[in-house]
PDB file of C-alpha atoms in Angstrom:
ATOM      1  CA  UNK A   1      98.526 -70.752  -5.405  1.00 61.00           C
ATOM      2  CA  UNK A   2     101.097 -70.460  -2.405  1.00 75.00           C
ATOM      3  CA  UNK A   3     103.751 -73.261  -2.489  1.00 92.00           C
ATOM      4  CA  UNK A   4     104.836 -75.273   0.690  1.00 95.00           C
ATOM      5  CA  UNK A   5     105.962 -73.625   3.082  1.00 96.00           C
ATOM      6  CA  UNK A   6     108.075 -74.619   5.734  1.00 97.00           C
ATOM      7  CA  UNK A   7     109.687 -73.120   9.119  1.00 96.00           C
ATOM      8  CA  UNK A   8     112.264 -72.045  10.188  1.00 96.00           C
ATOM      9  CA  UNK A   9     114.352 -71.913   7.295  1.00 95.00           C
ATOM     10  CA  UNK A  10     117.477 -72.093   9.646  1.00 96.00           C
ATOM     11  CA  UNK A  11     117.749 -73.984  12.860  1.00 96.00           C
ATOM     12  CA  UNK A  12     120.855 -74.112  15.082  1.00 97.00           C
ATOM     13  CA  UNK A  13     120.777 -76.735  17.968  1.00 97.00           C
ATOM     14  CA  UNK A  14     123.180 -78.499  20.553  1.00 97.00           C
ATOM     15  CA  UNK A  15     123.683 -82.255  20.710  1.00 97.00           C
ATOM     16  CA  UNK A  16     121.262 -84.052  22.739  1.00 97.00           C
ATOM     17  CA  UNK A  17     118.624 -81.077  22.544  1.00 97.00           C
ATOM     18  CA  UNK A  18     115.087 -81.419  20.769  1.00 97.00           C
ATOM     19  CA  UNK A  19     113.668 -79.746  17.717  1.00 97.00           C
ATOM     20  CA  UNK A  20     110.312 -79.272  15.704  1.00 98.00           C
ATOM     21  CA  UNK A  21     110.127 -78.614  12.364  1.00 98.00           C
ATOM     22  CA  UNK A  22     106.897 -77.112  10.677  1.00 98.00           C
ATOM     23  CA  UNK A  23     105.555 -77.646   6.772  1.00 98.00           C
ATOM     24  CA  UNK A  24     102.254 -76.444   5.390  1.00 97.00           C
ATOM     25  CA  UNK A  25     101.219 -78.249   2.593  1.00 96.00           C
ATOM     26  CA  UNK A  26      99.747 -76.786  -1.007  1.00 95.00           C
ATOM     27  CA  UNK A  27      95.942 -75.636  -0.349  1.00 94.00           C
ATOM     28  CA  UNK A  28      94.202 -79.228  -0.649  1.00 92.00           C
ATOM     29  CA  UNK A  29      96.873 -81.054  -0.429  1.00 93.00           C
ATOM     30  CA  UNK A  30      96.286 -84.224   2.158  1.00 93.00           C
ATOM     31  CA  UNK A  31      99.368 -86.132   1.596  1.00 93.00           C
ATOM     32  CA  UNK A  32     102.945 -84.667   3.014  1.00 95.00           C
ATOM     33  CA  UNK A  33     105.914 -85.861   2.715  1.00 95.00           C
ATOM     34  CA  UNK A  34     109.652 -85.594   4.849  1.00 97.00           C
ATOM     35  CA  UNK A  35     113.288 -85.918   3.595  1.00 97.00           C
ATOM     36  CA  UNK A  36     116.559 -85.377   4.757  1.00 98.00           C
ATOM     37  CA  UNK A  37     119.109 -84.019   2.553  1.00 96.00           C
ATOM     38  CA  UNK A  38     122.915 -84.541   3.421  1.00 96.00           C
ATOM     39  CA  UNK A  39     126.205 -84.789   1.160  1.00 92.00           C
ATOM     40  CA  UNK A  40     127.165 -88.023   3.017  1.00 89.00           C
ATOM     41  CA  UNK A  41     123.171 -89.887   2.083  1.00 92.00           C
ATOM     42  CA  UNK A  42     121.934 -87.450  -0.234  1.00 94.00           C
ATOM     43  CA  UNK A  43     118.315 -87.255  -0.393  1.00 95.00           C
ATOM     44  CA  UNK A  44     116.302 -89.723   1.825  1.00 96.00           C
ATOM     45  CA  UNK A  45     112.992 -90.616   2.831  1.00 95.00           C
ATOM     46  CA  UNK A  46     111.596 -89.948   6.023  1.00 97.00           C
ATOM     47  CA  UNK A  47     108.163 -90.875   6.153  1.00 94.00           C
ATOM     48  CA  UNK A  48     104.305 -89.678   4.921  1.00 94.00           C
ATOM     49  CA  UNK A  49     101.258 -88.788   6.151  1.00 94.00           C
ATOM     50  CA  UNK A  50      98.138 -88.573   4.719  1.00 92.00           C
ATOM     51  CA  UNK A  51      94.898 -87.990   6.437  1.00 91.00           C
ATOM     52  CA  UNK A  52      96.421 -87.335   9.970  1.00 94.00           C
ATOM     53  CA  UNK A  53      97.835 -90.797   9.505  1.00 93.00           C
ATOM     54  CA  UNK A  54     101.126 -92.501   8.504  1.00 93.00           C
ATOM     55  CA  UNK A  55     101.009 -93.937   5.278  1.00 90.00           C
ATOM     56  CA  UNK A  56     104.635 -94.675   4.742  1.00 89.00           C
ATOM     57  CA  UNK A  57     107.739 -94.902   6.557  1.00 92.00           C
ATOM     58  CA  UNK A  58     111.702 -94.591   5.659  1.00 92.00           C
ATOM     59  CA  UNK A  59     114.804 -96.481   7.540  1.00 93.00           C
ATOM     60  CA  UNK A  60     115.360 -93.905  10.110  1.00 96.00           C
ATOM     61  CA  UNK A  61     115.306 -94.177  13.793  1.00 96.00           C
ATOM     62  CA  UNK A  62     112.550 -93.837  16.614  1.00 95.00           C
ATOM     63  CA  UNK A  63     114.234 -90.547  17.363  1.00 97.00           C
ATOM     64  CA  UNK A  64     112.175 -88.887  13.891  1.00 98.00           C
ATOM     65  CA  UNK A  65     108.572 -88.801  14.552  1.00 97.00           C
ATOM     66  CA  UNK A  66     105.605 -86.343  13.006  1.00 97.00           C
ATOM     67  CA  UNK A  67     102.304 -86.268  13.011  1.00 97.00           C
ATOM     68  CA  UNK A  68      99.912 -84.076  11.095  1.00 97.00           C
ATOM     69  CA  UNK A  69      97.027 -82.241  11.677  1.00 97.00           C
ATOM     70  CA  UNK A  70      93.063 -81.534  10.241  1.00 95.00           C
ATOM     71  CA  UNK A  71      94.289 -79.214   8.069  1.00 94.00           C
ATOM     72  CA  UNK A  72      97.098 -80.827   6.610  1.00 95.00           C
ATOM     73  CA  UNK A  73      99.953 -79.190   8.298  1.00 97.00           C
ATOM     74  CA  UNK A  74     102.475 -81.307   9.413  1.00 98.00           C
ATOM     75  CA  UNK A  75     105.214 -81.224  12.132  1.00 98.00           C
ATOM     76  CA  UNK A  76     108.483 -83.464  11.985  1.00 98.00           C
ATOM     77  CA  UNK A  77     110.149 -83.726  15.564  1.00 98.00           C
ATOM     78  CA  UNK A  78     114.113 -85.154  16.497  1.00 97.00           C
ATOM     79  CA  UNK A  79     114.756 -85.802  19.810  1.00 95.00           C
ATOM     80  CA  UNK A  80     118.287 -86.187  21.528  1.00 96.00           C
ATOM     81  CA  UNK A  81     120.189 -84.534  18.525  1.00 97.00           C
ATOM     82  CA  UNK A  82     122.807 -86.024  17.146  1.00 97.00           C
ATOM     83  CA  UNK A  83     125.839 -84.116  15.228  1.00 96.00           C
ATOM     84  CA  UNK A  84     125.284 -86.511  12.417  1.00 96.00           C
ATOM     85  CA  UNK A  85     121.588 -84.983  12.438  1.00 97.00           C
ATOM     86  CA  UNK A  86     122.651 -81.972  10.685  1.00 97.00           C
ATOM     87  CA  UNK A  87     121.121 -81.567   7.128  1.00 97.00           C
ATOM     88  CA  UNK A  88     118.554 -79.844   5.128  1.00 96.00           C
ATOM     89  CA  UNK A  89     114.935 -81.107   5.620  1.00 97.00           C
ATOM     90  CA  UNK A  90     112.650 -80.792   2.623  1.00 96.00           C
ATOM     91  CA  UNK A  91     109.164 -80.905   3.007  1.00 96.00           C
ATOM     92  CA  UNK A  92     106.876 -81.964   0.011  1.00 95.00           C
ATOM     93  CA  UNK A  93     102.819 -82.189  -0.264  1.00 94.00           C
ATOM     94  CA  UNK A  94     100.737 -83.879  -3.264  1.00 91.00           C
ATOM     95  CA  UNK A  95      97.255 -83.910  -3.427  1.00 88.00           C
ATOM     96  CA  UNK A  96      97.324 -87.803  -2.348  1.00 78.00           C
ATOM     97  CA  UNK A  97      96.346 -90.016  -5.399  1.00 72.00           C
ATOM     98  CA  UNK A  98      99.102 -92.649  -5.664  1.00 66.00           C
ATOM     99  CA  UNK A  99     101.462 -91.368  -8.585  1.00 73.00           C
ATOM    100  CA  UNK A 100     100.644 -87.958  -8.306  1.00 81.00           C
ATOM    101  CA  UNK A 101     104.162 -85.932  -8.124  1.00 86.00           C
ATOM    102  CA  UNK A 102     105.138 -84.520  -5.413  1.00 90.00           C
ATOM    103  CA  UNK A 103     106.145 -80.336  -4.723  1.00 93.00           C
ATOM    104  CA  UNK A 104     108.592 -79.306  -2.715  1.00 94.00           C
ATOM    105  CA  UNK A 105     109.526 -76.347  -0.222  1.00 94.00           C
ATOM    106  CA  UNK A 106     112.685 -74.465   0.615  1.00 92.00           C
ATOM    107  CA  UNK A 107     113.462 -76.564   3.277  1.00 94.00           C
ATOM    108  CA  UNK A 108     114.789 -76.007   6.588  1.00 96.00           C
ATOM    109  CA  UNK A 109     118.539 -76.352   7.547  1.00 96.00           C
ATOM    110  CA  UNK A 110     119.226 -77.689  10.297  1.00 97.00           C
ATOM    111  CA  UNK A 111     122.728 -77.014  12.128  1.00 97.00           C
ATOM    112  CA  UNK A 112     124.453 -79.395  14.990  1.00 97.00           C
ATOM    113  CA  UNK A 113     126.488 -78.130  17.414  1.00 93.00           C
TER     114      UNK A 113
ATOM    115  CA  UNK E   1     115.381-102.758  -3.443  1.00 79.00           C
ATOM    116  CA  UNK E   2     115.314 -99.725  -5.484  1.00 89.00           C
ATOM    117  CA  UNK E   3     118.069 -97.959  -6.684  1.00 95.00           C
ATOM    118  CA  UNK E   4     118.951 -95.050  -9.171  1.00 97.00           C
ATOM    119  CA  UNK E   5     122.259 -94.399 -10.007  1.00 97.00           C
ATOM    120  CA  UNK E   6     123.408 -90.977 -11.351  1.00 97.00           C
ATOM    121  CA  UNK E   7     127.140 -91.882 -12.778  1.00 96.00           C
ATOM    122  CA  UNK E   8     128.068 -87.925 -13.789  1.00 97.00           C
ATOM    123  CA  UNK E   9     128.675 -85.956 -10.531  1.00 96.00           C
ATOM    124  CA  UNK E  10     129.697 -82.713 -12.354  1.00 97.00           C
ATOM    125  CA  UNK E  11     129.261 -80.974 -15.574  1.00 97.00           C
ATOM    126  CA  UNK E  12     130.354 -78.233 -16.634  1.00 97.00           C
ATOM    127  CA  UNK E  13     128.750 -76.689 -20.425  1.00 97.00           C
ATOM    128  CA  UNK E  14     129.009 -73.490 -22.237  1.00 97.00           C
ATOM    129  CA  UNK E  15     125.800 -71.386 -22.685  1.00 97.00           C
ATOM    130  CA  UNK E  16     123.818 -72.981 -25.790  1.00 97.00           C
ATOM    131  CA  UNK E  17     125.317 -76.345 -25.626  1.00 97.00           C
ATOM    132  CA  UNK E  18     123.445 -79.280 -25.580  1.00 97.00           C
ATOM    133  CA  UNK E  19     124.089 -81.357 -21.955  1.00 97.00           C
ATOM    134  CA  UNK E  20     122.475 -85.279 -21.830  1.00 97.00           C
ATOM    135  CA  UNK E  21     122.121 -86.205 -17.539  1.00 98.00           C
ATOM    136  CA  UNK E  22     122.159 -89.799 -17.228  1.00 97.00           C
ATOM    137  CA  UNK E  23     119.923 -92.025 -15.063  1.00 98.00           C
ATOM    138  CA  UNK E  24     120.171 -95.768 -14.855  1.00 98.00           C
ATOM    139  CA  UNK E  25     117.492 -97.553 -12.361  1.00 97.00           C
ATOM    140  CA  UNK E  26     117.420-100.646 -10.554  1.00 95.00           C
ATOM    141  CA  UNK E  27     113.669-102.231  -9.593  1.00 93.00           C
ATOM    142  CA  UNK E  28     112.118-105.284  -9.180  1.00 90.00           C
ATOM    143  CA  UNK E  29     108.277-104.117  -9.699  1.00 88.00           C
ATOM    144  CA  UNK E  30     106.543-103.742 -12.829  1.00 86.00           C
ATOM    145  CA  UNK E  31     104.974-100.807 -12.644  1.00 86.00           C
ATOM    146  CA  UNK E  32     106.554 -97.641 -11.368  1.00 89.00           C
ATOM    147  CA  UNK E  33     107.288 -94.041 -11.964  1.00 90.00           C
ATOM    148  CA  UNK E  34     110.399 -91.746 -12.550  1.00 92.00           C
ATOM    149  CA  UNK E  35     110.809 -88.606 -11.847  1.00 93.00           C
ATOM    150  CA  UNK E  36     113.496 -85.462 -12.627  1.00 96.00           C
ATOM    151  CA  UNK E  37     113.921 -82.630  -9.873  1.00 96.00           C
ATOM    152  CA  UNK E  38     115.892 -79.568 -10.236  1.00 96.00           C
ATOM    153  CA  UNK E  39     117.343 -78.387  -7.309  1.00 95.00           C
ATOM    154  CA  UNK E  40     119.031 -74.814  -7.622  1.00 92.00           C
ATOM    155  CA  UNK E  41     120.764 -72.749  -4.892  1.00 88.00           C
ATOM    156  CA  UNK E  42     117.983 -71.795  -2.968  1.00 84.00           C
ATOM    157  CA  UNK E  43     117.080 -75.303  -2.449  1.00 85.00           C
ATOM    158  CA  UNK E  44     113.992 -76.298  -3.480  1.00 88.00           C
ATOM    159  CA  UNK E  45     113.225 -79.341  -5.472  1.00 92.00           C
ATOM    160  CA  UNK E  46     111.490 -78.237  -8.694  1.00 93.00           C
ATOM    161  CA  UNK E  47     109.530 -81.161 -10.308  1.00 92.00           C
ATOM    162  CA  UNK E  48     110.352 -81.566 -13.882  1.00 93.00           C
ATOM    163  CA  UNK E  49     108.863 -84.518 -15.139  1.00 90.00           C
ATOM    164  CA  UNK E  50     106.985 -87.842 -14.179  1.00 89.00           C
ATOM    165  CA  UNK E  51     106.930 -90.841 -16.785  1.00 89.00           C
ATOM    166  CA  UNK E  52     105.273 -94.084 -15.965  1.00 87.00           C
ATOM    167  CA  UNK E  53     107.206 -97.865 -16.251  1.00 87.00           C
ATOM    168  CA  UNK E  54     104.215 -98.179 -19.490  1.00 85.00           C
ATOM    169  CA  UNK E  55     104.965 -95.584 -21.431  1.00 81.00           C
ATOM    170  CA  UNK E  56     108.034 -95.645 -23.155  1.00 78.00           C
ATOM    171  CA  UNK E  57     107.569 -92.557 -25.391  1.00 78.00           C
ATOM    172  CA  UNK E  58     110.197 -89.674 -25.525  1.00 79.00           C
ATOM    173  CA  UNK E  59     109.108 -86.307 -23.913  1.00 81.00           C
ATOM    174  CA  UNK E  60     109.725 -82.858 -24.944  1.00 83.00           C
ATOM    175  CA  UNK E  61     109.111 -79.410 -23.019  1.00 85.00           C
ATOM    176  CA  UNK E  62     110.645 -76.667 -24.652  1.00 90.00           C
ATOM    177  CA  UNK E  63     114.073 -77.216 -24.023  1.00 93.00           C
ATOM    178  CA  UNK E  64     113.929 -80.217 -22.417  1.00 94.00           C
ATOM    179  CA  UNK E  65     113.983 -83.298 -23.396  1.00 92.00           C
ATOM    180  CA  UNK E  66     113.294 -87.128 -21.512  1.00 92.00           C
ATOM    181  CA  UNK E  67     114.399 -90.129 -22.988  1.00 93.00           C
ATOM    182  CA  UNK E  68     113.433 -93.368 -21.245  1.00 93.00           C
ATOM    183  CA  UNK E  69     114.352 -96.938 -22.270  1.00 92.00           C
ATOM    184  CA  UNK E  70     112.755 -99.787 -20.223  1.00 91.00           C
ATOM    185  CA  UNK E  71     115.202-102.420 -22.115  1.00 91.00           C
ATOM    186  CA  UNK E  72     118.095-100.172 -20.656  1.00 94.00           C
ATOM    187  CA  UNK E  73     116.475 -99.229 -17.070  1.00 94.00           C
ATOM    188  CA  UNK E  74     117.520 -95.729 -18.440  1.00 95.00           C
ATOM    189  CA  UNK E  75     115.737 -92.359 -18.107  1.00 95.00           C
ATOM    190  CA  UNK E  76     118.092 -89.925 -19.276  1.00 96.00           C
ATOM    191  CA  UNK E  77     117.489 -85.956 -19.389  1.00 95.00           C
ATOM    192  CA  UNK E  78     118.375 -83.565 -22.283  1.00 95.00           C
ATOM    193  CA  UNK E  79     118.568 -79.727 -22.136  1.00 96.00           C
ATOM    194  CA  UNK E  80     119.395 -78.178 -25.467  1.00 96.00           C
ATOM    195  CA  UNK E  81     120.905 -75.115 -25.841  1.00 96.00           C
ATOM    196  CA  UNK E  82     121.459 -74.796 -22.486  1.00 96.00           C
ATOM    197  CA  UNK E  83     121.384 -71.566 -20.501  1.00 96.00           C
ATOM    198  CA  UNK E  84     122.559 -69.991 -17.529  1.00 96.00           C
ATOM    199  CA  UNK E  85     119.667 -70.711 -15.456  1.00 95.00           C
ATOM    200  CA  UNK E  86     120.102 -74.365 -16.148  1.00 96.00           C
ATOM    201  CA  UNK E  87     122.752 -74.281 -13.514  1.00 96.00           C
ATOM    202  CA  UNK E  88     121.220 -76.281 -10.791  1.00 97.00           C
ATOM    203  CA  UNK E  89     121.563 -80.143  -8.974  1.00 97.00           C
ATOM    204  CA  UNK E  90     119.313 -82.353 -11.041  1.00 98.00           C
ATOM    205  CA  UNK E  91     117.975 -85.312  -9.562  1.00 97.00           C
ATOM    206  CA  UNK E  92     116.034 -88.474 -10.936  1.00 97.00           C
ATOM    207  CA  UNK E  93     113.780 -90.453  -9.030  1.00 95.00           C
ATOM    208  CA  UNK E  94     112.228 -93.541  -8.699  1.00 94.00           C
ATOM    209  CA  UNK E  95     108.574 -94.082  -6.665  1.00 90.00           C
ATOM    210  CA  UNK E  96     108.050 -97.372  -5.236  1.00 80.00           C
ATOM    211  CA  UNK E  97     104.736 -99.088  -6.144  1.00 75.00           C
ATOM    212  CA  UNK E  98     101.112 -97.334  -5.460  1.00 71.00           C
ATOM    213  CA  UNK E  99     102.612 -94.520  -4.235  1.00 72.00           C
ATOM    214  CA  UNK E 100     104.808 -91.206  -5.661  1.00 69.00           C
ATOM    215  CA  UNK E 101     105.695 -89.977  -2.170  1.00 78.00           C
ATOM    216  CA  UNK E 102     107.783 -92.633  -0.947  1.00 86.00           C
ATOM    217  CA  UNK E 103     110.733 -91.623  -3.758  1.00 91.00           C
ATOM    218  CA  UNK E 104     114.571 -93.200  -4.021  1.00 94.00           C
ATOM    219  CA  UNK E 105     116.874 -90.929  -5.385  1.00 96.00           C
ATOM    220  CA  UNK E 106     120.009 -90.576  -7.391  1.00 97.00           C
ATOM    221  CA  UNK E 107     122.790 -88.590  -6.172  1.00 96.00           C
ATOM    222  CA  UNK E 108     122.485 -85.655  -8.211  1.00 97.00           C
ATOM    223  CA  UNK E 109     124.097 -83.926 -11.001  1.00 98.00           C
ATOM    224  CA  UNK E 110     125.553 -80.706 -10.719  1.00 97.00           C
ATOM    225  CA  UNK E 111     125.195 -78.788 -13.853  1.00 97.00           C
ATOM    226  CA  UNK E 112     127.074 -75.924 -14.395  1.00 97.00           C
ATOM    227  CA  UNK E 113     126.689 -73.823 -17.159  1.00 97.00           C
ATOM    228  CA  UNK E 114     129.008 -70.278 -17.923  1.00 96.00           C
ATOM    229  CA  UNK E 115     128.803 -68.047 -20.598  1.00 93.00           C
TER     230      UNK E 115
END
């Protein structure tokens, strides 16, 4: 069974640009998950959809949005890039009941300039 | 609010030592889970373990063992005879109620383990 996957693995941007990030979930998997991982915050919540729809949301600005599609692939989106911005995004799917753990991809690594 | 706290930033074992990663939580809810991710270089988060707030009875897997205490708030991680491959960040985690993907996490452990 393929894991998540998630693209780019490596992102360089400028301050103040835009950026889409891209995670497909394990086959049946409806729920997906984002985090950002820095050394300053370590790991922290972004926010979750299930069903096309978000089902929870972390303490970060209006700047991080997603959204995810029919088949379960999501998208996470940061507009007007900040330096501070800069940080490894991990991706993570579960099939959706309410403890079920959570599997996580490589990540994508995101770069500030 | 939630909180885990991982006290050790750093360890550093010889192959086939035994290592103990501590994990003290903070919650105000009754029923929750915990969780233990390994995180090596390539940096993935590998689930290890899930253990829910009712069921306080010690885990092993192999080489692994979990050790949680509710009367403690303590969910503490043992590899025995621990191996190169162990090397790795490990993280514990802590799911907020009715749902596993909303997770706090500690800060890590680095484990480090030479021959």
């Amino acid at each position: 069974k393929a894991g998540v996957t998630q693209t780019p693995r490596y992102l360089i941007k400028t301050r103040g640009q835009q950026v889409t990030l891209s995670c497909s979930p394990i086959s049946g998997h409806r729920s997906v998950s984002w985090y950002q991982q820095t050394p300053g915050q370590g790991l922290q919540f972004l926010f979750e959809y299930f069903s096309e729809t978000q089902r929870n949301k972390g303490n970060f600005p209006g700047r991080f949005s997603g959204r995810q599609f029919s088949n379960s692939r999501s998208e996470m989106n940061v507009s007007t890039l900040e330096l501070g911005d800069s940080a490894l995004y991990l991706c993570a799917s579960s099939p959706g009941g309410s403890h079920q753990p959570q599997h996580f991809g490589d990540g994508t690594r995101l770069s500030i300039l | 609010a939630q909180k885990v706290t991982q006290a050790q930033t750093e360890i550093s074992v010889v192959e086939k030592e035994d290592v103990t990663l501590d994990c003290v939580y903070e919650t105000r809810d009754t029923t929750y889970y915990l969780f233990w991710y390994k995180q090596p270089p390539s940096g993935e988060l590998v689930f290890l373990i899930r253990r829910n707030s009712f069921d306080e009875q010690n885990e092993i897997s192999g080489r692994y063992s979990w050790n949680f205490q509710k009367s403690t708030s303590s969910f503490n991680f043992t590899i025995t005879a621990s191996q190169v491959v162990d090397s790795a960040v490990y993280f514990c985690a802590l799911s907020e109620p009715g749902t596993a993907s909303k997770l706090t996490f500690g800060t890590g452990t680095r484990l480090q383990v030479t021959l």
